[in-house]
């Protein structure tokens, strides 16, 4: 009994610690006057409206989508076929992918940034391309996990064999049988990658900075000028992430359902 | 006229040789079984016939055509896998239609053929279900329908029934045999279950360590095993060396053979004309169905099988003289 109530209390504290700042930020995004009261004295959409009229924000948002989306698409086109080929035909090399995944996880962004600046600034490669490249590699773990998990529940080799014996070419077998089977897991991995990159700040700020202003950098700037606007940015960000999370959760469930035999 | 010829087939994986000198000749419409213990190379033969694995050397002809260098999709060979390999993203109907869609057949014709095929395998009601919604036996029948619908020249079945329980298995064995005869389809079935092989094949190829140990009709293989391996694998034969058996029987055995086999059910307790005796002490008696299996210990242990129908009860620990007809003592090579 005692133990139970202690756990409850702990949980409550945890929720307050995590949720309160978020709620407060969200409220702040819609707050009119808010000085001496617990809750704001009035509500307004002014901050959101200002934000959407600010071309700098729209452009920053566009840049973020472009950069994250571009990295995800490149990763899908380049990494996914490689993962398929290795898992299906050269399973003994899979441990190298796994090693790469661990390395990606264990490199802190700051160290990576210093390294990238040092190496690439001498060659005249545009820094934004360097960041893009780092992003593509940075999401390897998510893309790998997404693909691998959906391949795990099916005997992919055998599905390809079966399709080929029924008259499909290797390409057709891949497109009509394997891809639809792994699609939900793959798509979930892609969305997850996108949301991680969308929130990335360290690398882009250190390597490129305000020369390529993303939502995160825009947010950083606004923090020092207008708390309300900054809160509105956070609000939009949270809504966007909420939607993505919802879709990912749905897809993950679907991916599990599709292959449970 | 042979329909499928396999000549001098060899397969190495790295340095280990998995198939040695496999030769097989199969007639059109025959039901062939490849029977052998796990790891003896049965699946490898099927995969080579299907073109999914390359042979190290040797030739395969199907319907007069040399298969060397021919892609799986061009071979007109169907295959049913042990784990069925149904496409999880497609319904039963779509799975079965897949092969015809690949042939770009017109949709109304596909619809018609799929319906016919589903009726043959009794799955009409499940047409719109997904594979994960089916029982093992039903999934197996979808796999069969999917492979049969394109009317392959030969259908390869890699232990298609081994994941099913005994009752469904018996039923599907009978169904399989019936469909095979109905369509006059040439089939090669892989199994490690000798009863299954006996029950449904026209001919059996018994495999051992990557070689064909013996081939022939089920009766021929069962009554005339050529080697100790076949004798033990196919019929739980008693196998004796020459000195042991001569000592137990108290006579000289004719011929050169060094080993002999005796079927358990050829041994009995009452003496008939021309029988030779076998001495032993009853050690254990077990009932299985309507058969009693008794283990005797003499110079060597041996097993006797009797039908359980008012036979005299065997007393454990007592010595008996059992008998076997001279012609039931089979010389092995
Ligand atoms: N791709 C491969 N690489 C290396 N060795 C293999 C490969 N495939 C099969 N083998 C080996 O070849 C031998 C024969 O395998 P095969 O699958 O043909 O046996 P099987 O008779 O079908 O056995 P089971 O009844 O267990 O399915 C085995 O020793 C196996 O380890
Ligand atoms: Mg096998």
XYZ file of C-alpha atoms and ligand atoms in Angstrom:
626
model
C 0.000 0.000 0.000
C 2.690 2.391 1.077
C 4.880 1.435 -1.799
C 2.043 2.041 -4.169
C 1.337 5.555 -3.023
C 5.034 6.376 -3.135
C 5.147 5.231 -6.753
C 2.074 7.307 -7.506
C 3.618 10.377 -5.979
C 6.812 9.858 -7.911
C 4.900 9.480 -11.126
C 2.958 12.638 -10.396
C 6.144 14.592 -9.797
C 7.558 13.235 -13.018
C 4.499 14.282 -14.982
C 4.560 17.731 -13.469
C 8.256 18.069 -14.230
C 7.835 17.036 -17.869
C 4.412 18.361 -18.726
C 4.175 21.626 -16.857
C 6.770 23.517 -18.908
C 5.201 22.256 -22.118
C 1.719 23.282 -21.001
C 3.007 26.618 -19.841
C 4.733 27.208 -23.171
C 1.613 26.249 -25.073
C -0.462 28.603 -22.928
C 2.056 31.348 -23.426
C 1.660 31.019 -27.182
C -1.994 32.033 -26.821
C -1.756 34.306 -23.815
C -2.740 37.949 -23.918
C -1.784 39.731 -20.718
C -0.192 37.346 -18.230
C 1.591 38.973 -15.334
C 0.367 38.376 -11.812
C -2.195 35.597 -12.286
C -1.761 31.841 -12.421
C -3.583 31.598 -15.724
C -3.410 34.289 -18.408
C -5.924 37.120 -18.160
C -6.871 36.910 -21.805
C -6.430 34.753 -24.902
C -5.244 35.742 -28.347
C -4.213 34.283 -31.697
C -2.048 37.320 -32.298
C 1.272 35.519 -31.814
C 0.437 32.697 -34.171
C -0.834 35.193 -36.741
C 2.338 37.265 -36.455
C 4.402 34.161 -36.901
C 2.605 33.108 -40.049
C 2.976 36.595 -41.494
C 6.710 36.559 -40.886
C 8.331 35.479 -44.144
C 11.501 34.686 -42.230
C 9.588 32.009 -40.331
C 7.906 30.582 -43.415
C 11.272 30.435 -45.154
C 12.925 28.854 -42.120
C 10.156 26.281 -41.989
C 10.600 25.569 -45.678
C 14.347 25.178 -45.222
C 13.860 22.746 -42.343
C 11.436 20.641 -44.338
C 13.710 20.728 -47.365
C 16.825 19.807 -45.443
C 15.274 17.046 -43.301
C 13.070 15.718 -46.078
C 15.947 15.778 -48.550
C 18.188 13.866 -46.165
C 15.470 11.264 -45.577
C 14.828 10.785 -49.287
C 18.523 10.443 -50.061
C 18.868 7.960 -47.219
C 15.915 5.939 -48.487
C 17.272 5.802 -51.998
C 20.845 5.037 -51.016
C 20.673 3.082 -47.781
C 17.551 0.956 -48.121
C 18.637 -0.961 -51.228
C 22.004 -1.543 -49.577
C 20.324 -2.926 -46.443
C 18.132 -5.211 -48.534
C 21.022 -6.597 -50.512
C 23.108 -7.195 -47.406
C 20.338 -8.763 -45.320
C 19.149 -10.979 -48.163
C 22.314 -11.998 -49.926
C 25.300 -11.256 -47.681
C 23.978 -11.749 -44.143
C 27.463 -12.189 -42.749
C 28.254 -8.533 -43.513
C 25.284 -7.325 -41.501
C 27.460 -6.889 -38.443
C 29.223 -4.038 -40.237
C 25.960 -2.165 -40.581
C 25.320 -2.781 -36.920
C 28.755 -1.426 -36.066
C 28.035 1.660 -38.165
C 24.731 2.121 -36.337
C 26.452 2.049 -32.972
C 29.072 4.520 -34.140
C 26.440 6.918 -35.373
C 24.700 6.747 -32.009
C 27.861 7.316 -30.066
C 29.188 10.418 -31.857
C 28.103 13.618 -30.116
C 27.007 16.330 -32.510
C 29.548 18.867 -31.252
C 32.526 16.650 -31.928
C 31.124 15.748 -35.303
C 30.688 19.444 -36.113
C 34.278 20.297 -35.278
C 35.495 17.388 -37.365
C 33.366 18.288 -40.340
C 34.373 21.941 -40.275
C 38.056 21.056 -40.016
C 38.001 18.567 -42.850
C 35.625 20.050 -45.364
C 36.263 23.770 -45.043
C 39.596 23.278 -46.821
C 37.970 21.799 -49.903
C 35.418 24.483 -50.579
C 32.472 22.134 -50.293
C 29.419 24.189 -49.319
C 28.830 23.596 -45.614
C 25.126 22.990 -46.083
C 25.946 20.000 -48.292
C 28.271 18.750 -45.577
C 25.453 18.966 -43.036
C 23.098 17.205 -45.420
C 25.625 14.390 -45.767
C 25.995 14.142 -41.996
C 22.196 13.995 -41.681
C 21.912 11.189 -44.213
C 24.397 9.162 -42.216
C 22.930 10.273 -38.894
C 19.566 8.673 -39.611
C 21.088 5.355 -40.659
C 20.048 3.759 -37.347
C 16.364 4.671 -37.740
C 16.183 3.601 -41.364
C 18.082 0.391 -40.644
C 15.904 -0.517 -37.661
C 12.696 0.207 -39.556
C 13.693 -1.946 -42.510
C 15.229 -4.696 -40.449
C 12.291 -5.124 -38.114
C 9.850 -5.613 -40.919
C 12.188 -8.044 -42.651
C 12.583 -10.057 -39.475
C 9.034 -11.397 -39.422
C 9.075 -12.694 -42.968
C 11.433 -15.029 -44.769
C 12.266 -12.471 -47.415
C 14.537 -14.741 -49.430
C 11.824 -17.339 -49.703
C 9.178 -14.780 -50.690
C 11.453 -13.604 -53.499
C 12.099 -17.191 -54.565
C 8.387 -17.978 -54.559
C 7.560 -14.896 -56.621
C 10.266 -15.687 -59.160
C 9.087 -19.246 -59.612
C 5.655 -17.818 -60.382
C 7.134 -15.875 -63.271
C 8.181 -12.582 -61.667
C 11.512 -10.968 -62.488
C 13.782 -10.093 -59.554
C 12.660 -6.471 -59.829
C 8.964 -7.372 -59.943
C 9.346 -9.719 -57.005
C 10.975 -6.941 -55.040
C 8.387 -4.312 -55.959
C 5.215 -6.363 -55.698
C 6.006 -8.608 -52.764
C 8.845 -7.403 -50.607
C 8.359 -3.658 -50.706
C 4.650 -3.725 -49.714
C 5.539 -6.091 -46.895
C 8.171 -3.832 -45.387
C 6.532 -0.556 -46.376
C 4.862 0.310 -43.048
C 8.054 -0.275 -41.067
C 10.104 1.619 -43.610
C 7.717 4.553 -43.652
C 7.676 4.701 -39.857
C 11.483 4.757 -39.884
C 11.460 7.563 -42.433
C 9.016 9.685 -40.413
C 10.993 9.112 -37.259
C 14.167 10.211 -39.058
C 12.387 13.263 -40.355
C 11.230 14.341 -36.924
C 14.658 13.787 -35.405
C 16.332 15.871 -38.121
C 13.643 18.534 -37.947
C 14.576 19.125 -34.314
C 18.324 18.983 -34.861
C 20.115 22.142 -33.725
C 23.687 21.514 -32.661
C 25.182 20.537 -35.991
C 23.360 23.017 -38.190
C 24.042 25.869 -35.773
C 27.749 25.154 -35.393
C 28.548 24.277 -38.977
C 26.282 26.587 -40.939
C 24.618 28.919 -38.464
C 22.383 31.745 -39.667
C 23.576 31.382 -43.250
C 20.896 28.696 -43.552
C 18.273 29.579 -41.001
C 16.164 26.577 -40.026
C 13.208 26.595 -37.644
C 15.491 25.722 -34.761
C 17.822 28.640 -35.444
C 14.875 30.961 -35.955
C 13.518 29.804 -32.601
C 16.863 30.460 -30.947
C 16.856 34.030 -32.206
C 13.272 34.697 -31.182
C 13.917 33.482 -27.657
C 15.867 36.642 -26.941
C 13.350 39.004 -28.575
C 9.825 37.718 -28.003
C 8.853 34.948 -25.601
C 5.361 34.808 -27.047
C 6.562 34.263 -30.608
C 9.066 31.678 -29.460
C 6.252 29.873 -27.646
C 4.161 29.961 -30.784
C 7.034 28.314 -32.691
C 7.284 25.647 -30.022
C 3.534 25.159 -30.225
C 3.674 24.532 -33.965
C 6.633 22.265 -33.521
C 4.857 20.192 -30.875
C 1.703 19.881 -32.975
C 3.750 18.746 -35.948
C 5.630 16.178 -33.856
C 2.357 15.005 -32.343
C 0.934 14.296 -35.768
C 4.084 12.492 -36.875
C 4.166 10.408 -33.689
C 0.538 9.465 -34.164
C 1.181 8.289 -37.731
C 4.311 6.394 -36.688
C 2.438 4.617 -33.887
C -0.328 3.634 -36.301
C 2.139 2.347 -38.881
C 4.145 0.397 -36.342
C 1.005 -1.352 -35.164
C 0.029 -2.074 -38.727
C 3.478 -3.402 -39.547
C 3.250 -5.819 -36.649
C -0.268 -6.897 -37.610
C 0.622 -7.507 -41.225
C 3.288 -10.052 -40.521
C 2.018 -11.866 -37.446
C 1.282 -15.349 -38.721
C 9.828 -41.696 -72.090
C 11.469 -39.874 -69.215
C 10.221 -36.370 -68.586
C 12.821 -35.165 -66.121
C 16.425 -36.312 -66.171
C 19.003 -35.444 -63.577
C 22.505 -36.536 -64.531
C 25.648 -36.554 -62.433
C 24.504 -33.733 -60.196
C 27.177 -32.420 -57.822
C 26.911 -29.622 -55.318
C 29.549 -28.108 -53.096
C 29.010 -25.363 -50.551
C 32.495 -24.003 -49.983
C 34.604 -27.063 -49.375
C 31.886 -29.440 -48.222
C 30.205 -31.609 -50.827
C 26.480 -31.793 -50.228
C 25.418 -33.800 -53.285
C 27.465 -36.544 -54.947
C 26.631 -37.962 -58.373
C 22.858 -37.700 -58.191
C 21.100 -39.439 -61.089
C 17.341 -39.520 -61.377
C 14.860 -40.240 -64.132
C 11.267 -39.289 -63.680
C 8.299 -40.002 -65.925
C 5.482 -37.657 -66.798
C 2.670 -37.789 -64.262
C 4.748 -39.622 -61.671
C 4.605 -38.862 -57.971
C 8.180 -39.079 -56.722
C 9.327 -38.810 -53.142
C 12.804 -37.844 -51.982
C 13.107 -39.431 -48.581
C 15.986 -39.008 -46.191
C 17.102 -37.701 -42.828
C 17.677 -34.019 -42.101
C 20.641 -32.484 -43.871
C 21.046 -35.164 -46.541
C 20.542 -32.688 -49.380
C 16.873 -33.071 -50.325
C 16.036 -29.372 -50.384
C 19.232 -28.645 -52.264
C 18.135 -30.956 -55.090
C 14.762 -29.212 -55.321
C 16.362 -25.774 -55.328
C 18.737 -26.808 -58.115
C 15.860 -28.207 -60.188
C 13.989 -24.928 -59.659
C 17.046 -22.872 -60.613
C 17.232 -21.137 -57.225
C 20.648 -22.654 -56.540
C 23.329 -23.451 -59.106
C 24.748 -26.945 -59.342
C 28.523 -27.343 -59.169
C 28.283 -29.791 -62.061
C 25.746 -32.039 -63.715
C 22.808 -31.568 -66.029
C 19.059 -31.324 -65.700
C 16.586 -31.765 -68.537
C 12.900 -31.071 -68.207
C 10.631 -32.101 -71.075
C 13.651 -32.471 -73.335
C 15.021 -29.007 -72.575
C 18.431 -28.451 -71.015
C 17.962 -26.250 -67.941
C 21.544 -24.991 -67.746
C 21.520 -21.207 -67.462
C 17.713 -20.938 -67.544
C 16.213 -18.480 -65.035
C 13.750 -19.794 -62.423
C 10.922 -17.799 -63.932
C 11.470 -19.388 -67.342
C 11.593 -22.988 -66.132
C 7.892 -23.658 -65.609
C 8.682 -25.329 -62.333
C 6.360 -24.789 -59.378
C 7.357 -25.028 -55.762
C 5.615 -25.256 -52.403
C 7.841 -24.296 -49.502
C 7.870 -25.777 -46.042
C 6.882 -22.433 -44.510
C 4.465 -21.808 -47.418
C 5.995 -18.415 -48.321
C 2.577 -16.870 -48.908
C 2.682 -13.172 -49.726
C 1.511 -11.518 -46.487
C 0.333 -8.353 -48.205
C -2.090 -10.195 -50.502
C -5.382 -11.992 -49.940
C -5.821 -15.676 -50.730
C -7.281 -14.762 -54.102
C -4.430 -12.383 -54.916
C -1.852 -14.932 -53.836
C -3.356 -17.558 -56.106
C -3.723 -15.098 -58.981
C -0.115 -13.886 -58.754
C 1.360 -16.288 -61.299
C -1.347 -15.573 -63.863
C -0.969 -11.824 -63.341
C 2.732 -12.183 -64.082
C 1.746 -13.863 -67.347
C -0.436 -10.828 -68.124
C -3.493 -13.005 -68.595
C -6.720 -11.030 -68.973
C -8.493 -10.329 -65.670
C -11.776 -12.140 -66.385
C -9.888 -15.290 -67.328
C -7.769 -14.957 -64.169
C -10.915 -14.575 -62.062
C -12.358 -17.734 -63.553
C -9.222 -19.822 -63.154
C -8.705 -18.644 -59.568
C -12.263 -19.634 -58.674
C -11.782 -23.074 -60.183
C -8.533 -23.572 -58.350
C -9.938 -22.420 -55.007
C -12.770 -24.917 -55.447
C -10.259 -27.713 -56.020
C -8.481 -26.949 -52.749
C -11.751 -26.215 -50.877
C -10.961 -22.604 -50.069
C -13.721 -20.748 -51.889
C -15.006 -19.147 -48.670
C -11.554 -17.894 -47.725
C -10.899 -16.079 -51.006
C -10.701 -12.648 -49.384
C -8.869 -13.614 -46.207
C -5.240 -12.702 -45.597
C -2.720 -15.502 -44.979
C -2.347 -14.602 -41.298
C -6.074 -15.283 -40.834
C -5.772 -18.896 -41.986
C -4.876 -22.107 -40.194
C -1.691 -23.954 -41.128
C -3.560 -26.478 -43.249
C -5.428 -23.742 -45.079
C -2.222 -21.793 -45.727
C -0.689 -24.953 -47.094
C -3.582 -25.364 -49.527
C -3.250 -21.754 -50.681
C 0.429 -22.401 -51.380
C -0.530 -25.493 -53.351
C -3.205 -23.645 -55.333
C -0.843 -20.763 -56.061
C 1.765 -23.135 -57.463
C -0.684 -25.316 -59.412
C -2.628 -22.569 -61.139
C 0.167 -21.753 -63.592
C 0.206 -25.444 -64.599
C 3.923 -26.021 -64.134
C 5.619 -28.916 -65.856
C 6.675 -30.221 -62.486
C 5.655 -29.293 -58.967
C 8.275 -29.466 -56.214
C 7.049 -29.824 -52.650
C 9.553 -29.261 -49.848
C 8.140 -30.917 -46.725
C 4.818 -29.162 -47.266
C 3.041 -31.092 -44.543
C 5.657 -31.289 -41.846
C 4.328 -28.359 -39.806
C 0.831 -29.831 -39.536
C -0.583 -32.180 -36.950
C -1.008 -35.849 -37.730
C -4.702 -35.836 -38.562
C -4.696 -32.906 -40.997
C -1.535 -34.300 -42.457
C -3.163 -37.630 -43.336
C -6.090 -35.825 -44.897
C -3.851 -33.524 -46.941
C -1.692 -36.431 -48.094
C -4.791 -38.026 -49.554
C -5.918 -34.704 -51.075
C -2.502 -34.123 -52.570
C -2.425 -37.524 -54.189
C -5.932 -37.041 -55.552
C -5.163 -33.620 -57.031
C -1.954 -34.965 -58.536
C -3.853 -37.743 -60.302
C -6.715 -35.453 -61.305
C -4.330 -33.007 -63.010
C -1.857 -35.660 -64.145
C 0.863 -33.488 -62.650
C 4.467 -34.593 -62.207
C 5.402 -34.010 -58.590
C 8.538 -34.358 -56.496
C 7.863 -34.383 -52.776
C 10.558 -34.053 -50.148
C 9.954 -35.609 -46.778
C 11.773 -37.261 -43.927
C 8.673 -39.206 -42.909
C 8.845 -42.731 -44.334
C 5.158 -43.427 -43.715
C 4.229 -40.377 -45.773
C 6.538 -41.501 -48.556
C 5.058 -45.006 -48.524
C 1.508 -43.717 -48.522
C 1.542 -41.432 -51.534
C 4.425 -42.106 -53.919
C 4.722 -43.988 -57.159
C 8.437 -44.216 -56.553
C 10.735 -43.295 -53.706
C 14.349 -42.147 -53.844
C 15.928 -42.779 -50.458
C 18.795 -40.376 -49.803
C 21.693 -40.673 -47.419
C 24.580 -38.214 -47.022
C 24.094 -36.575 -50.392
C 23.718 -39.811 -52.345
C 20.776 -41.850 -53.521
C 20.876 -44.972 -51.409
C 18.064 -46.772 -53.223
C 15.158 -46.062 -55.508
C 12.056 -47.999 -56.414
C 8.382 -48.485 -55.657
C 7.354 -48.262 -52.003
C 6.808 -52.023 -51.877
C 10.157 -52.815 -53.467
C 11.985 -50.546 -51.070
C 10.115 -51.812 -48.069
C 10.501 -55.504 -48.805
C 13.954 -55.451 -50.406
C 16.147 -52.877 -48.740
C 19.625 -52.952 -50.210
C 21.593 -51.454 -47.367
C 21.561 -51.246 -43.624
C 20.691 -47.553 -43.809
C 17.620 -48.118 -45.967
C 16.545 -51.095 -43.876
C 16.645 -49.108 -40.678
C 15.349 -45.834 -42.038
C 12.407 -47.226 -43.911
C 11.141 -50.079 -41.794
C 12.857 -50.121 -38.417
C 14.377 -53.385 -39.564
C 16.463 -55.540 -37.257
C 19.967 -55.545 -38.687
C 22.493 -58.233 -37.717
C 26.055 -58.986 -38.656
C 26.685 -62.407 -40.145
C 28.438 -63.948 -37.108
C 25.781 -62.721 -34.688
C 22.887 -63.983 -36.734
C 24.547 -67.348 -37.451
C 25.134 -67.787 -33.760
C 21.541 -66.901 -32.876
C 20.113 -69.194 -35.543
C 22.609 -71.975 -35.092
C 23.045 -72.377 -38.880
C 25.334 -71.194 -41.669
C 23.778 -68.522 -43.858
C 24.283 -68.747 -47.632
C 25.964 -66.094 -49.814
C 28.652 -63.479 -49.249
C 26.704 -60.782 -47.412
C 28.155 -59.528 -44.127
C 24.909 -58.032 -42.850
C 21.301 -59.183 -42.780
C 17.974 -57.528 -42.106
C 14.744 -58.952 -40.712
C 11.486 -56.991 -40.580
C 10.032 -56.940 -37.037
C 6.664 -58.215 -38.232
C 8.274 -61.192 -39.983
C 9.224 -62.566 -36.568
C 6.644 -64.735 -34.811
C 6.356 -67.173 -31.934
C 4.794 -70.252 -33.550
C 6.919 -72.441 -35.784
C 5.973 -72.840 -39.456
C 7.507 -75.037 -42.129
C 10.938 -73.778 -43.262
C 11.348 -71.384 -40.339
C 14.620 -70.739 -38.624
C 14.742 -70.090 -34.867
C 15.907 -66.961 -33.011
C 16.639 -67.187 -29.315
C 16.001 -64.327 -26.908
C 14.746 -63.131 -23.551
C 11.796 -60.733 -23.525
C 12.923 -57.385 -22.122
C 10.154 -54.942 -22.863
C 6.740 -54.942 -24.485
C 4.996 -51.809 -25.744
C 1.587 -51.335 -27.312
C 1.198 -48.831 -30.102
C -2.196 -48.787 -31.786
C -3.082 -52.397 -32.415
C 0.557 -53.479 -32.624
C 2.639 -54.933 -29.801
C 6.375 -54.357 -30.066
C 8.539 -56.630 -28.000
C 12.260 -56.242 -27.532
C 14.221 -59.472 -27.075
C 17.764 -59.827 -25.923
C 19.801 -62.720 -27.250
C 23.249 -62.623 -28.770
C 21.967 -59.327 -30.070
C 18.754 -57.427 -29.299
C 15.914 -57.613 -31.804
C 12.398 -56.339 -32.144
C 9.239 -58.340 -32.880
C 5.910 -56.858 -33.937
C 2.620 -58.713 -33.516
C -0.927 -57.682 -34.150
C -2.755 -57.405 -30.883
C -5.557 -59.893 -31.313
C -5.675 -62.547 -28.649
C -1.982 -63.292 -29.093
C -0.517 -65.001 -26.101
C 0.756 -62.440 -23.651
C 4.516 -62.174 -23.469
C 6.094 -62.473 -20.050
C 8.939 -60.116 -19.445
C 12.095 -61.880 -18.302
C 11.170 -65.220 -19.861
C 13.216 -66.871 -22.632
C 11.530 -67.531 -25.977
C 12.339 -69.179 -29.230
C 11.048 -66.926 -32.002
C 10.866 -67.927 -35.662
C 11.403 -66.289 -39.006
C 10.936 -67.654 -42.532
C 14.161 -68.224 -44.415
C 13.144 -65.868 -47.249
C 12.498 -63.044 -44.774
C 16.179 -62.934 -43.876
C 17.374 -60.263 -46.305
C 21.032 -60.059 -47.281
C 22.324 -56.456 -47.338
C 25.140 -55.110 -49.449
N 23.324 -21.942 -48.622
C 24.040 -22.902 -48.017
N 25.321 -22.680 -47.644
C 26.072 -23.639 -47.043
N 25.622 -24.870 -46.758
C 24.352 -25.176 -47.094
C 23.494 -24.209 -47.730
N 22.299 -24.787 -47.931
C 22.394 -26.036 -47.444
N 23.630 -26.284 -46.937
C 24.085 -27.550 -46.347
O 23.809 -28.587 -47.245
C 23.367 -29.741 -46.582
C 22.055 -30.205 -47.168
O 21.071 -29.240 -46.917
P 19.575 -29.436 -47.366
O 18.841 -28.222 -46.954
O 19.509 -29.811 -48.783
O 19.126 -30.660 -46.452
P 17.702 -31.344 -46.322
O 17.876 -32.755 -46.713
O 16.686 -30.550 -47.041
O 17.463 -31.278 -44.754
P 16.108 -30.966 -43.945
O 15.332 -32.224 -43.921
O 16.631 -30.620 -42.587
O 15.417 -29.828 -44.621
C 23.286 -29.385 -45.118
O 24.407 -29.928 -44.483
C 23.341 -27.887 -45.101
O 24.013 -27.437 -43.961
Mg 15.092 -29.307 -46.419
